[in-house]
């Protein structure tokens, strides 16, 4: 059920400013692809174009093609809402819905899309929370508010919420940057488990993390000061970190950047 | 390197600090004086007629000189008129705010709406009353009725509701909207099930302030509801009474019994507004998810 994503000639704009320039890449199914690069080089913007979240921002727009198993996500007649049901997203800061309990948070995506059978929902809640390595910690307090959990637990709750709708692809925008090392480890273990079923794309500033969790890594950089971001190269993670094809990549990962 | 200075603020600064503290406390006490005085006077004078008869009888067939009588008809009128005004103004107000924050996006229509909401905030209450008088009673030819009063009150309520709801909706973090969109939830469901519930407590507080504000309005009711001494339960037929009208009506009479009735009317009105505020707080508390 995991799917391949093929991006070709993608440009993204905020108003008149071009944020990313002419990106093409293939994201393999059932694997983890990491995006690394300096701040402001368009990694997150590019990630958000993959499930049409970019256009949620007023005046933001996208040019180019994103094929999900042959279907163009930006084709005519494609409903962005339907795209987001197939391609889930986890954000940088944990953002559980404050008015909802843990249980309600997990089923929010389903309930808001009309699944209401209690037995079915109970099953999905347990499955999703187990999938997010959170079940044992919260199974006795599913009725408590989701905002009452610790930061790391909240982030895993958000992952449970994202996988409850059974997407094909899971996008993660720096999911560990607000977490301590132990919670980070829990999330990384989780990513390793999830890649059996999902196509995972993760943006991270932590190069060790990219090296630990990903199969393939893409390096992004600015084309120059004041110019849009672009992808420098994408390759097997091993290769990027030991023998990159581009000088810029080597400078960045060895810390000689800038 | 000289020694590090760890001594506290200088004597001059300490004195300034004390002076500022005293000034702030005095200002607070001054602000409290009118509030406490009003409450004290109303309670003291109002308790004289705060009896069962006041809440169960109207003024039908009771002259200004007679003792007894009550404000039952006025209480019924106030509840019906303010209730109907809320039914009109709250949905329109909240929906307008939803448009401005969630859909308008600073566009031309949103700016025009915001401008007119600001203008409406400044409309004197008698003008709202006269507008309904000219439109509903004169142009369309209806008689005096509670509903006409409700319409004029709703004109006064709407801008307050829009403003309060708008501010509260703006406070809902964008993260939550994005989290919901990312789950494949359409915008309207996101608004109904994520944004509005998150802002609910604040919106309720704002709405209650708007209700409390129009509950004490007299002028617009005078020209739309008129006055009566009898009980009229039907807000769509014939003149009604309301608490502010009752107070105004009784307070202009020279007899002490009438003036006592006016005081008790004022006390009742204050209690009503207090109860509404308490109810709003209770609803807000019950709405919160289970304790952590």
Short mmCIF file of C-alpha atoms in Angstrom, two decimals:
data_model
loop_
_atom_site.label_atom_id
_atom_site.label_comp_id
_atom_site.label_asym_id
_atom_site.label_seq_id
_atom_site.Cartn_x
_atom_site.Cartn_y
_atom_site.Cartn_z
CA UNK A 1 0.00 0.00 0.00
CA UNK A 2 2.95 2.37 0.33
CA UNK A 3 3.46 4.38 -2.83
CA UNK A 4 6.27 5.90 -4.86
CA UNK A 5 6.41 9.65 -5.33
CA UNK A 6 7.95 11.17 -8.43
CA UNK A 7 8.57 14.90 -8.48
CA UNK A 8 9.54 16.71 -11.64
CA UNK A 9 10.30 20.37 -12.29
CA UNK A 10 8.74 21.62 -9.08
CA UNK A 11 8.81 25.32 -8.19
CA UNK A 12 7.08 26.81 -5.15
CA UNK A 13 6.29 30.47 -4.57
CA UNK A 14 5.23 32.76 -1.72
CA UNK A 15 3.55 35.58 -3.58
CA UNK A 16 6.18 36.69 -6.09
CA UNK A 17 9.12 35.18 -4.22
CA UNK A 18 10.30 31.84 -5.53
CA UNK A 19 11.16 29.68 -2.51
CA UNK A 20 12.34 26.52 -4.27
CA UNK A 21 13.56 26.05 -7.80
CA UNK A 22 13.17 23.20 -10.22
CA UNK A 23 13.28 20.15 -7.98
CA UNK A 24 13.02 16.65 -9.41
CA UNK A 25 13.40 13.46 -7.41
CA UNK A 26 11.98 10.02 -6.81
CA UNK A 27 10.94 8.93 -3.34
CA UNK A 28 10.94 5.14 -3.00
CA UNK A 29 8.10 3.30 -1.27
CA UNK A 30 8.67 1.49 2.06
CA UNK A 31 11.78 3.46 2.81
CA UNK A 32 12.83 6.55 4.70
CA UNK A 33 14.03 9.55 2.73
CA UNK A 34 15.70 12.35 4.70
CA UNK A 35 16.03 16.00 3.64
CA UNK A 36 19.00 17.86 5.11
CA UNK A 37 20.35 21.33 4.52
CA UNK A 38 20.76 24.74 6.15
CA UNK A 39 17.78 26.71 7.52
CA UNK A 40 15.68 28.55 4.99
CA UNK A 41 16.76 26.45 2.02
CA UNK A 42 13.23 25.23 1.28
CA UNK A 43 13.22 21.71 2.77
CA UNK A 44 9.99 22.28 4.69
CA UNK A 45 8.41 24.18 1.82
CA UNK A 46 9.21 21.29 -0.51
CA UNK A 47 7.84 18.78 1.99
CA UNK A 48 4.61 20.76 2.21
CA UNK A 49 4.19 20.74 -1.56
CA UNK A 50 4.06 16.93 -1.41
CA UNK A 51 0.65 16.88 0.28
CA UNK A 52 -0.60 20.24 -0.96
CA UNK A 53 -0.20 21.90 2.43
CA UNK A 54 1.90 24.65 0.84
CA UNK A 55 -1.13 26.29 -0.71
CA UNK A 56 -2.86 26.63 2.69
CA UNK A 57 -0.75 29.76 3.18
CA UNK A 58 -2.38 32.74 1.43
CA UNK A 59 -0.75 33.68 -1.90
CA UNK A 60 1.43 30.53 -1.91
CA UNK A 61 1.44 28.48 -5.13
CA UNK A 62 3.19 25.60 -6.82
CA UNK A 63 4.30 24.79 -10.37
CA UNK A 64 5.40 21.38 -11.57
CA UNK A 65 4.38 17.78 -11.16
CA UNK A 66 4.12 15.47 -8.17
CA UNK A 67 3.16 11.96 -9.26
CA UNK A 68 1.88 9.53 -6.66
CA UNK A 69 1.92 6.19 -8.48
CA UNK A 70 1.20 7.87 -11.82
CA UNK A 71 -1.48 10.27 -10.49
CA UNK A 72 -0.53 13.96 -10.63
CA UNK A 73 -1.39 15.55 -7.27
CA UNK A 74 -1.60 18.93 -9.00
CA UNK A 75 -3.69 17.62 -11.87
CA UNK A 76 -7.08 19.10 -12.70
CA UNK A 77 -9.92 17.76 -10.59
CA UNK A 78 -7.67 16.61 -7.74
CA UNK A 79 -9.09 17.61 -4.36
CA UNK A 80 -6.33 18.75 -1.96
CA UNK A 81 -8.41 17.41 0.94
CA UNK A 82 -8.34 13.94 -0.60
CA UNK A 83 -4.58 14.23 -1.21
CA UNK A 84 -3.99 14.96 2.48
CA UNK A 85 -5.97 11.88 3.48
CA UNK A 86 -3.50 9.75 1.51
CA UNK A 87 -0.36 11.67 2.48
CA UNK A 88 -0.25 12.39 6.22
CA UNK A 89 1.94 14.89 7.99
CA UNK A 90 3.61 15.33 11.39
CA UNK A 91 4.74 18.82 12.31
CA UNK A 92 7.75 20.28 14.06
CA UNK A 93 5.89 21.24 17.21
CA UNK A 94 3.51 18.68 18.71
CA UNK A 95 0.00 20.07 18.14
CA UNK A 96 -2.65 17.83 19.70
CA UNK A 97 -6.15 19.37 19.61
CA UNK A 98 -6.48 21.08 23.02
CA UNK A 99 -10.23 20.52 23.40
CA UNK A 100 -9.99 16.77 22.80
CA UNK A 101 -8.96 13.81 24.93
CA UNK A 102 -6.20 11.38 23.92
CA UNK A 103 -8.81 9.05 22.44
CA UNK A 104 -10.55 11.84 20.53
CA UNK A 105 -7.24 13.14 19.22
CA UNK A 106 -6.36 9.77 17.70
CA UNK A 107 -9.74 9.36 16.01
CA UNK A 108 -10.05 13.05 15.05
CA UNK A 109 -9.12 12.43 11.41
CA UNK A 110 -11.54 9.53 11.11
CA UNK A 111 -14.40 11.12 12.99
CA UNK A 112 -14.12 14.36 11.10
CA UNK A 113 -14.36 12.27 7.95
CA UNK A 114 -17.43 10.40 9.06
CA UNK A 115 -16.28 7.07 10.61
CA UNK A 116 -18.42 6.68 13.73
CA UNK A 117 -18.75 3.01 14.71
CA UNK A 118 -17.54 2.79 18.30
CA UNK A 119 -16.13 -0.74 18.09
CA UNK A 120 -14.20 0.10 14.95
CA UNK A 121 -12.88 3.31 16.48
CA UNK A 122 -11.73 1.53 19.67
CA UNK A 123 -9.81 -0.92 17.54
CA UNK A 124 -8.15 1.82 15.48
CA UNK A 125 -7.21 3.79 18.62
CA UNK A 126 -5.40 0.80 20.11
CA UNK A 127 -3.72 -0.09 16.82
CA UNK A 128 -2.57 3.47 16.13
CA UNK A 129 -1.32 4.09 19.67
CA UNK A 130 0.54 0.76 19.63
CA UNK A 131 1.95 1.75 16.24
CA UNK A 132 3.18 5.00 17.77
CA UNK A 133 4.73 3.22 20.81
CA UNK A 134 2.39 5.13 23.11
CA UNK A 135 -0.26 2.56 24.04
CA UNK A 136 1.35 1.27 27.23
CA UNK A 137 1.87 4.77 28.58
CA UNK A 138 -1.68 6.05 28.00
CA UNK A 139 -4.00 3.04 27.86
CA UNK A 140 -5.40 3.78 31.35
CA UNK A 141 -6.08 7.44 30.67
CA UNK A 142 -7.49 7.67 27.16
CA UNK A 143 -10.13 10.11 28.42
CA UNK A 144 -7.60 12.65 29.66
CA UNK A 145 -6.72 15.72 27.56
CA UNK A 146 -4.04 15.15 24.96
CA UNK A 147 -2.42 18.46 25.91
CA UNK A 148 -1.63 17.03 29.36
CA UNK A 149 1.02 14.64 28.02
CA UNK A 150 4.75 15.40 27.91
CA UNK A 151 6.23 16.87 24.74
CA UNK A 152 7.58 13.54 23.50
CA UNK A 153 4.29 11.78 24.24
CA UNK A 154 2.37 14.55 22.48
CA UNK A 155 4.51 14.11 19.39
CA UNK A 156 3.87 10.36 19.40
CA UNK A 157 0.18 11.12 19.87
CA UNK A 158 0.36 13.30 16.76
CA UNK A 159 2.00 10.41 14.89
CA UNK A 160 -0.76 8.07 16.10
CA UNK A 161 -3.30 10.61 14.90
CA UNK A 162 -1.60 10.77 11.50
CA UNK A 163 -1.39 6.99 11.01
CA UNK A 164 -4.97 6.42 12.26
CA UNK A 165 -6.30 7.57 8.90
CA UNK A 166 -4.02 4.97 7.24
CA UNK A 167 -2.16 7.19 4.80
CA UNK A 168 0.13 5.79 2.11
CA UNK A 169 2.87 8.29 2.82
CA UNK A 170 3.95 10.00 6.04
CA UNK A 171 5.71 13.37 5.90
CA UNK A 172 7.60 14.50 9.00
CA UNK A 173 8.79 18.09 9.35
CA UNK A 174 11.59 18.05 11.94
CA UNK A 175 9.53 15.84 14.25
CA UNK A 176 12.20 15.65 16.98
CA UNK A 177 13.53 19.21 17.08
CA UNK A 178 11.45 20.11 20.15
CA UNK A 179 12.16 16.84 21.99
CA UNK A 180 14.75 15.52 24.44
CA UNK A 181 17.15 12.70 23.40
CA UNK A 182 15.06 9.91 24.99
CA UNK A 183 11.86 10.97 23.23
CA UNK A 184 13.88 11.43 20.05
CA UNK A 185 15.11 7.84 20.34
CA UNK A 186 11.52 6.65 20.82
CA UNK A 187 10.45 8.47 17.65
CA UNK A 188 13.41 7.16 15.66
CA UNK A 189 12.60 3.58 16.71
CA UNK A 190 9.07 4.27 15.63
CA UNK A 191 10.19 5.52 12.21
CA UNK A 192 12.21 2.33 11.76
CA UNK A 193 9.06 0.28 12.49
CA UNK A 194 6.77 2.37 10.36
CA UNK A 195 8.83 2.12 7.19
CA UNK A 196 7.66 -1.47 6.70
CA UNK A 197 4.24 -0.10 5.87
CA UNK A 198 4.67 3.52 4.86
CA UNK A 199 6.71 5.70 2.60
CA UNK A 200 8.36 8.13 4.98
CA UNK A 201 9.91 11.50 4.26
CA UNK A 202 11.62 13.31 7.11
CA UNK A 203 13.11 16.81 7.27
CA UNK A 204 15.83 17.09 9.89
CA UNK A 205 18.59 19.44 11.00
CA UNK A 206 20.28 16.63 12.84
CA UNK A 207 22.66 14.89 10.46
CA UNK A 208 23.27 11.99 12.83
CA UNK A 209 19.54 11.47 12.81
CA UNK A 210 19.42 11.46 9.02
CA UNK A 211 22.29 8.96 9.00
CA UNK A 212 20.56 6.75 11.60
CA UNK A 213 17.04 6.58 10.26
CA UNK A 214 17.11 7.12 6.52
CA UNK A 215 17.78 4.93 3.50
CA UNK A 216 18.23 7.81 1.12
CA UNK A 217 19.21 11.41 1.80
CA UNK A 218 18.65 14.56 -0.22
CA UNK A 219 20.82 17.62 0.39
CA UNK A 220 19.21 21.04 -0.15
CA UNK A 221 20.96 24.38 -0.36
CA UNK A 222 20.35 27.95 -1.46
CA UNK A 223 21.40 28.64 -5.03
CA UNK A 224 23.03 31.77 -3.62
CA UNK A 225 22.24 34.63 -1.23
CA UNK A 226 18.68 35.85 -1.89
CA UNK A 227 18.07 33.09 -4.41
CA UNK A 228 15.61 30.23 -4.12
CA UNK A 229 16.50 26.89 -2.55
CA UNK A 230 17.36 23.89 -4.71
CA UNK A 231 18.24 20.27 -4.28
CA UNK A 232 21.97 19.65 -4.63
CA UNK A 233 21.85 15.87 -4.77
CA UNK A 234 19.99 12.79 -3.60
CA UNK A 235 21.57 9.39 -3.08
CA UNK A 236 21.88 6.41 -0.73
CA UNK A 237 22.40 7.77 2.80
CA UNK A 238 25.64 5.82 3.11
CA UNK A 239 27.02 7.39 0.01
CA UNK A 240 25.97 10.94 0.93
CA UNK A 241 27.69 10.70 4.28
CA UNK A 242 30.86 8.93 3.16
CA UNK A 243 31.45 9.87 -0.43
CA UNK A 244 29.09 12.62 -1.63
CA UNK A 245 29.04 13.55 -5.28
CA UNK A 246 29.11 17.30 -4.72
CA UNK A 247 31.62 19.47 -2.91
CA UNK A 248 28.82 21.52 -1.26
CA UNK A 249 27.37 18.40 0.33
CA UNK A 250 30.72 17.36 1.72
CA UNK A 251 31.32 20.86 3.13
CA UNK A 252 27.94 20.82 4.82
CA UNK A 253 28.12 17.40 6.42
CA UNK A 254 31.69 17.86 7.61
CA UNK A 255 30.78 21.21 9.18
CA UNK A 256 32.93 23.29 6.84
CA UNK A 257 29.86 25.03 5.54
CA UNK A 258 29.59 28.83 5.44
CA UNK B 1 38.39 45.11 37.09
CA UNK B 2 36.49 46.88 39.83
CA UNK B 3 34.47 44.88 42.35
CA UNK B 4 31.10 43.72 41.10
CA UNK B 5 28.32 45.90 42.48
CA UNK B 6 25.62 43.72 44.02
CA UNK B 7 23.83 46.38 46.05
CA UNK B 8 20.10 46.85 45.40
CA UNK B 9 18.43 49.84 43.74
CA UNK B 10 19.33 53.30 44.96
CA UNK B 11 17.28 55.08 47.61
CA UNK B 12 15.77 57.39 44.99
CA UNK B 13 14.51 54.46 42.97
CA UNK B 14 13.04 52.81 46.06
CA UNK B 15 11.11 56.00 46.81
CA UNK B 16 9.86 56.22 43.23
CA UNK B 17 8.77 52.60 43.48
CA UNK B 18 6.78 53.28 46.65
CA UNK B 19 5.17 56.41 45.20
CA UNK B 20 4.10 54.51 42.08
CA UNK B 21 2.70 51.68 44.21
CA UNK B 22 0.66 54.11 46.32
CA UNK B 23 -0.65 55.88 43.20
CA UNK B 24 -1.75 52.60 41.65
CA UNK B 25 -3.53 51.54 44.85
CA UNK B 26 -5.29 54.90 45.16
CA UNK B 27 -6.43 54.72 41.52
CA UNK B 28 -7.80 51.23 42.16
CA UNK B 29 -9.68 52.42 45.24
CA UNK B 30 -11.10 55.40 43.32
CA UNK B 31 -12.32 53.09 40.57
CA UNK B 32 -13.98 50.88 43.16
CA UNK B 33 -15.89 53.72 44.84
CA UNK B 34 -18.60 54.17 42.16
CA UNK B 35 -18.97 50.42 41.70
CA UNK B 36 -19.41 49.69 45.40
CA UNK B 37 -21.65 52.72 45.90
CA UNK B 38 -23.98 51.73 43.08
CA UNK B 39 -24.17 48.13 44.27
CA UNK B 40 -24.71 49.17 47.88
CA UNK B 41 -27.44 51.71 47.07
CA UNK B 42 -29.29 49.36 44.75
CA UNK B 43 -29.16 46.46 47.19
CA UNK B 44 -30.17 48.60 50.18
CA UNK B 45 -33.11 50.28 48.42
CA UNK B 46 -34.06 47.28 46.35
CA UNK B 47 -34.44 44.81 49.20
CA UNK B 48 -37.51 46.72 50.50
CA UNK B 49 -39.78 45.27 47.78
CA UNK B 50 -37.74 42.11 47.05
CA UNK B 51 -40.72 39.86 47.84
CA UNK B 52 -42.82 37.11 46.29
CA UNK B 53 -45.47 39.53 45.07
CA UNK B 54 -42.87 41.49 43.08
CA UNK B 55 -41.94 38.41 41.08
CA UNK B 56 -45.44 36.98 40.62
CA UNK B 57 -47.62 40.03 39.88
CA UNK B 58 -47.83 42.64 37.19
CA UNK B 59 -48.82 46.30 37.56
CA UNK B 60 -52.22 45.68 35.99
CA UNK B 61 -54.87 47.87 37.69
CA UNK B 62 -52.37 49.16 40.23
CA UNK B 63 -51.97 52.93 40.24
CA UNK B 64 -48.78 54.77 41.03
CA UNK B 65 -50.03 55.57 44.53
CA UNK B 66 -50.95 51.97 45.41
CA UNK B 67 -48.56 49.73 47.22
CA UNK B 68 -47.95 46.16 46.02
CA UNK B 69 -47.75 45.14 42.38
CA UNK B 70 -44.71 43.68 40.74
CA UNK B 71 -42.51 43.31 37.70
CA UNK B 72 -43.55 39.86 36.48
CA UNK B 73 -44.67 41.33 33.13
CA UNK B 74 -41.38 43.22 32.81
CA UNK B 75 -39.27 40.16 33.61
CA UNK B 76 -41.14 38.09 31.01
CA UNK B 77 -40.68 40.91 28.50
CA UNK B 78 -36.95 41.25 29.13
CA UNK B 79 -36.35 37.50 28.86
CA UNK B 80 -38.30 37.23 25.61
CA UNK B 81 -36.90 40.34 23.97
CA UNK B 82 -33.28 39.70 24.91
CA UNK B 83 -33.66 36.00 24.10
CA UNK B 84 -34.99 36.73 20.61
CA UNK B 85 -32.34 39.40 20.07
CA UNK B 86 -29.67 36.81 20.96
CA UNK B 87 -31.19 34.27 18.58
CA UNK B 88 -30.86 36.83 15.79
CA UNK B 89 -27.54 38.45 16.67
CA UNK B 90 -25.35 35.58 17.94
CA UNK B 91 -25.47 33.33 14.83
CA UNK B 92 -25.05 36.28 12.47
CA UNK B 93 -22.26 37.74 14.61
CA UNK B 94 -20.32 34.49 15.03
CA UNK B 95 -20.69 33.57 11.35
CA UNK B 96 -19.48 37.03 10.34
CA UNK B 97 -16.42 36.56 12.55
CA UNK B 98 -15.80 33.12 11.04
CA UNK B 99 -15.92 34.68 7.59
CA UNK B 100 -13.55 37.49 8.54
CA UNK B 101 -10.96 35.22 10.16
CA UNK B 102 -11.20 31.96 8.19
CA UNK B 103 -12.29 32.99 4.71
CA UNK B 104 -11.94 36.76 4.29
CA UNK B 105 -8.15 36.79 4.45
CA UNK B 106 -7.93 40.59 4.39
CA UNK B 107 -9.75 40.80 1.05
CA UNK B 108 -11.89 43.72 -0.06
CA UNK B 109 -15.17 42.30 1.28
CA UNK B 110 -13.55 41.52 4.63
CA UNK B 111 -12.26 45.08 4.92
CA UNK B 112 -15.67 46.52 4.05
CA UNK B 113 -17.38 44.26 6.61
CA UNK B 114 -14.85 45.22 9.30
CA UNK B 115 -15.43 48.90 8.53
CA UNK B 116 -19.20 48.60 8.86
CA UNK B 117 -18.90 46.58 12.05
CA UNK B 118 -16.84 49.45 13.47
CA UNK B 119 -19.49 51.93 12.35
CA UNK B 120 -22.24 49.81 13.94
CA UNK B 121 -20.34 49.77 17.25
CA UNK B 122 -20.77 53.52 17.40
CA UNK B 123 -24.50 53.64 16.60
CA UNK B 124 -26.35 55.28 19.53
CA UNK B 125 -28.97 52.91 20.92
CA UNK B 126 -31.85 55.32 20.31
CA UNK B 127 -30.90 55.43 16.62
CA UNK B 128 -31.16 51.62 16.43
CA UNK B 129 -34.60 51.92 18.04
CA UNK B 130 -35.73 54.69 15.70
CA UNK B 131 -34.54 52.73 12.68
CA UNK B 132 -36.77 49.79 13.62
CA UNK B 133 -39.56 52.25 14.48
CA UNK B 134 -39.36 53.85 11.03
CA UNK B 135 -38.85 50.57 9.16
CA UNK B 136 -40.97 48.02 11.02
CA UNK B 137 -43.74 50.13 12.55
CA UNK B 138 -44.13 53.01 10.07
CA UNK B 139 -43.03 51.55 6.73
CA UNK B 140 -44.27 47.99 7.15
CA UNK B 141 -47.14 49.04 9.41
CA UNK B 142 -46.70 46.59 12.28
CA UNK B 143 -47.86 47.49 15.79
CA UNK B 144 -45.67 47.89 18.87
CA UNK B 145 -44.35 44.46 19.85
CA UNK B 146 -41.56 42.75 21.75
CA UNK B 147 -40.05 41.40 18.54
CA UNK B 148 -39.51 44.92 17.21
CA UNK B 149 -37.52 45.62 20.36
CA UNK B 150 -35.56 42.40 19.80
CA UNK B 151 -34.57 43.56 16.34
CA UNK B 152 -33.31 46.90 17.60
CA UNK B 153 -31.39 45.16 20.40
CA UNK B 154 -29.86 42.70 17.94
CA UNK B 155 -28.48 45.65 15.94
CA UNK B 156 -26.69 46.76 19.10
CA UNK B 157 -25.49 43.24 19.95
CA UNK B 158 -24.10 42.25 16.58
CA UNK B 159 -20.94 44.36 16.43
CA UNK B 160 -19.96 43.36 19.96
CA UNK B 161 -20.42 39.68 19.13
CA UNK B 162 -18.47 39.99 15.86
CA UNK B 163 -15.59 41.78 17.53
CA UNK B 164 -15.36 39.36 20.48
CA UNK B 165 -15.63 36.25 18.31
CA UNK B 166 -13.13 37.64 15.79
CA UNK B 167 -10.52 38.26 18.47
CA UNK B 168 -11.04 34.78 19.93
CA UNK B 169 -10.83 33.03 16.55
CA UNK B 170 -7.60 34.90 15.81
CA UNK B 171 -6.13 33.49 19.02
CA UNK B 172 -6.60 29.89 17.82
CA UNK B 173 -3.09 28.80 16.78
CA UNK B 174 -2.65 28.19 13.07
CA UNK B 175 -0.86 24.94 13.99
CA UNK B 176 -4.22 23.42 14.90
CA UNK B 177 -5.82 24.33 11.58
CA UNK B 178 -2.84 22.87 9.73
CA UNK B 179 -2.90 19.72 11.86
CA UNK B 180 -6.52 19.24 10.92
CA UNK B 181 -5.96 19.97 7.21
CA UNK B 182 -3.07 17.50 7.20
CA UNK B 183 -5.47 14.79 8.36
CA UNK B 184 -7.53 15.37 5.25
CA UNK B 185 -10.28 17.26 7.05
CA UNK B 186 -12.12 19.82 4.92
CA UNK B 187 -12.01 23.47 5.94
CA UNK B 188 -15.61 23.70 7.12
CA UNK B 189 -15.24 20.66 9.36
CA UNK B 190 -11.99 22.04 10.70
CA UNK B 191 -13.81 25.24 11.62
CA UNK B 192 -16.76 23.42 13.21
CA UNK B 193 -14.87 20.76 15.15
CA UNK B 194 -11.44 22.23 15.85
CA UNK B 195 -11.42 26.03 15.59
CA UNK B 196 -14.79 26.93 17.13
CA UNK B 197 -14.49 24.49 20.08
CA UNK B 198 -11.02 25.85 20.84
CA UNK B 199 -12.33 29.42 20.85
CA UNK B 200 -15.62 28.48 22.52
CA UNK B 201 -14.86 29.73 26.04
CA UNK B 202 -13.77 33.14 24.80
CA UNK B 203 -16.68 33.49 22.41
CA UNK B 204 -19.18 32.66 25.17
CA UNK B 205 -17.64 35.32 27.41
CA UNK B 206 -17.89 37.90 24.63
CA UNK B 207 -21.45 36.93 23.82
CA UNK B 208 -22.45 37.27 27.46
CA UNK B 209 -20.97 40.75 27.62
CA UNK B 210 -23.04 41.65 24.57
CA UNK B 211 -26.20 40.20 26.14
CA UNK B 212 -25.54 42.02 29.39
CA UNK B 213 -25.02 45.24 27.50
CA UNK B 214 -28.37 45.18 25.69
CA UNK B 215 -30.27 43.87 28.70
CA UNK B 216 -30.06 47.33 30.28
CA UNK B 217 -31.11 49.24 27.14
CA UNK B 218 -34.16 51.48 27.58
CA UNK B 219 -34.23 53.95 24.73
CA UNK B 220 -34.66 51.62 21.73
CA UNK B 221 -37.39 49.67 23.52
CA UNK B 222 -39.35 52.82 24.27
CA UNK B 223 -40.03 53.41 20.58
CA UNK B 224 -40.47 49.75 19.55
CA UNK B 225 -41.99 47.83 22.48
CA UNK B 226 -43.76 50.74 24.18
CA UNK B 227 -44.93 50.18 27.76
CA UNK B 228 -47.75 48.26 29.38
CA UNK B 229 -48.86 47.41 32.87
CA UNK B 230 -50.34 44.04 31.97
CA UNK B 231 -48.77 40.66 31.34
CA UNK B 232 -48.20 40.01 27.64
CA UNK B 233 -46.50 36.69 26.98
CA UNK B 234 -46.57 37.06 23.19
CA UNK B 235 -43.57 39.00 21.87
CA UNK B 236 -45.17 39.14 18.41
CA UNK B 237 -48.36 40.88 19.46
CA UNK B 238 -48.94 44.17 21.26
CA UNK B 239 -46.85 46.27 23.62
CA UNK B 240 -44.72 44.52 26.21
CA UNK B 241 -42.77 45.64 29.24
CA UNK B 242 -39.15 45.16 30.11
CA UNK B 243 -37.12 45.71 33.26
CA UNK B 244 -35.37 48.90 32.12
CA UNK B 245 -38.73 50.29 30.95
CA UNK B 246 -40.29 49.28 34.27
CA UNK B 247 -37.55 51.11 36.19
CA UNK B 248 -37.92 54.19 34.02
CA UNK B 249 -41.73 54.08 34.30
CA UNK B 250 -41.82 53.71 38.09
CA UNK B 251 -38.92 56.04 38.89
CA UNK B 252 -40.60 59.04 37.28
CA UNK B 253 -43.59 58.78 39.65
CA UNK B 254 -43.50 60.90 42.80
CA UNK B 255 -44.79 58.27 45.24
CA UNK B 256 -42.34 56.40 47.45
CA UNK B 257 -44.05 53.03 46.73
CA UNK B 258 -43.36 53.49 43.03
CA UNK B 259 -39.77 54.51 43.62
CA UNK B 260 -39.27 51.43 45.80
CA UNK B 261 -40.55 49.27 42.93
CA UNK B 262 -38.06 50.94 40.59
CA UNK B 263 -35.17 50.15 42.96
CA UNK B 264 -36.21 46.52 43.19
CA UNK B 265 -36.46 46.43 39.40
CA UNK B 266 -32.89 47.69 39.20
CA UNK B 267 -31.73 45.06 41.69
CA UNK B 268 -33.48 42.34 39.68
CA UNK B 269 -31.80 43.52 36.47
CA UNK B 270 -28.35 43.43 38.10
CA UNK B 271 -29.02 39.94 39.47
CA UNK B 272 -30.10 38.77 36.02
CA UNK B 273 -26.88 39.96 34.43
CA UNK B 274 -24.86 38.38 37.25
CA UNK B 275 -26.65 35.05 36.80
CA UNK B 276 -25.98 35.15 33.07
CA UNK B 277 -22.28 35.70 33.69
CA UNK B 278 -22.17 32.86 36.20
CA UNK B 279 -23.98 30.59 33.74
CA UNK B 280 -21.47 31.48 31.02
CA UNK B 281 -18.57 30.63 33.32
CA UNK B 282 -20.19 27.35 34.26
CA UNK B 283 -20.73 26.39 30.62
CA UNK B 284 -17.12 27.30 29.85
CA UNK B 285 -15.90 25.14 32.74
CA UNK B 286 -18.06 22.15 31.78
CA UNK B 287 -16.81 22.41 28.21
CA UNK B 288 -13.20 21.93 29.21
CA UNK B 289 -11.94 18.36 28.74
CA UNK B 290 -11.72 16.17 31.82
CA UNK B 291 -9.24 17.32 34.45
CA UNK B 292 -5.67 16.32 33.88
#
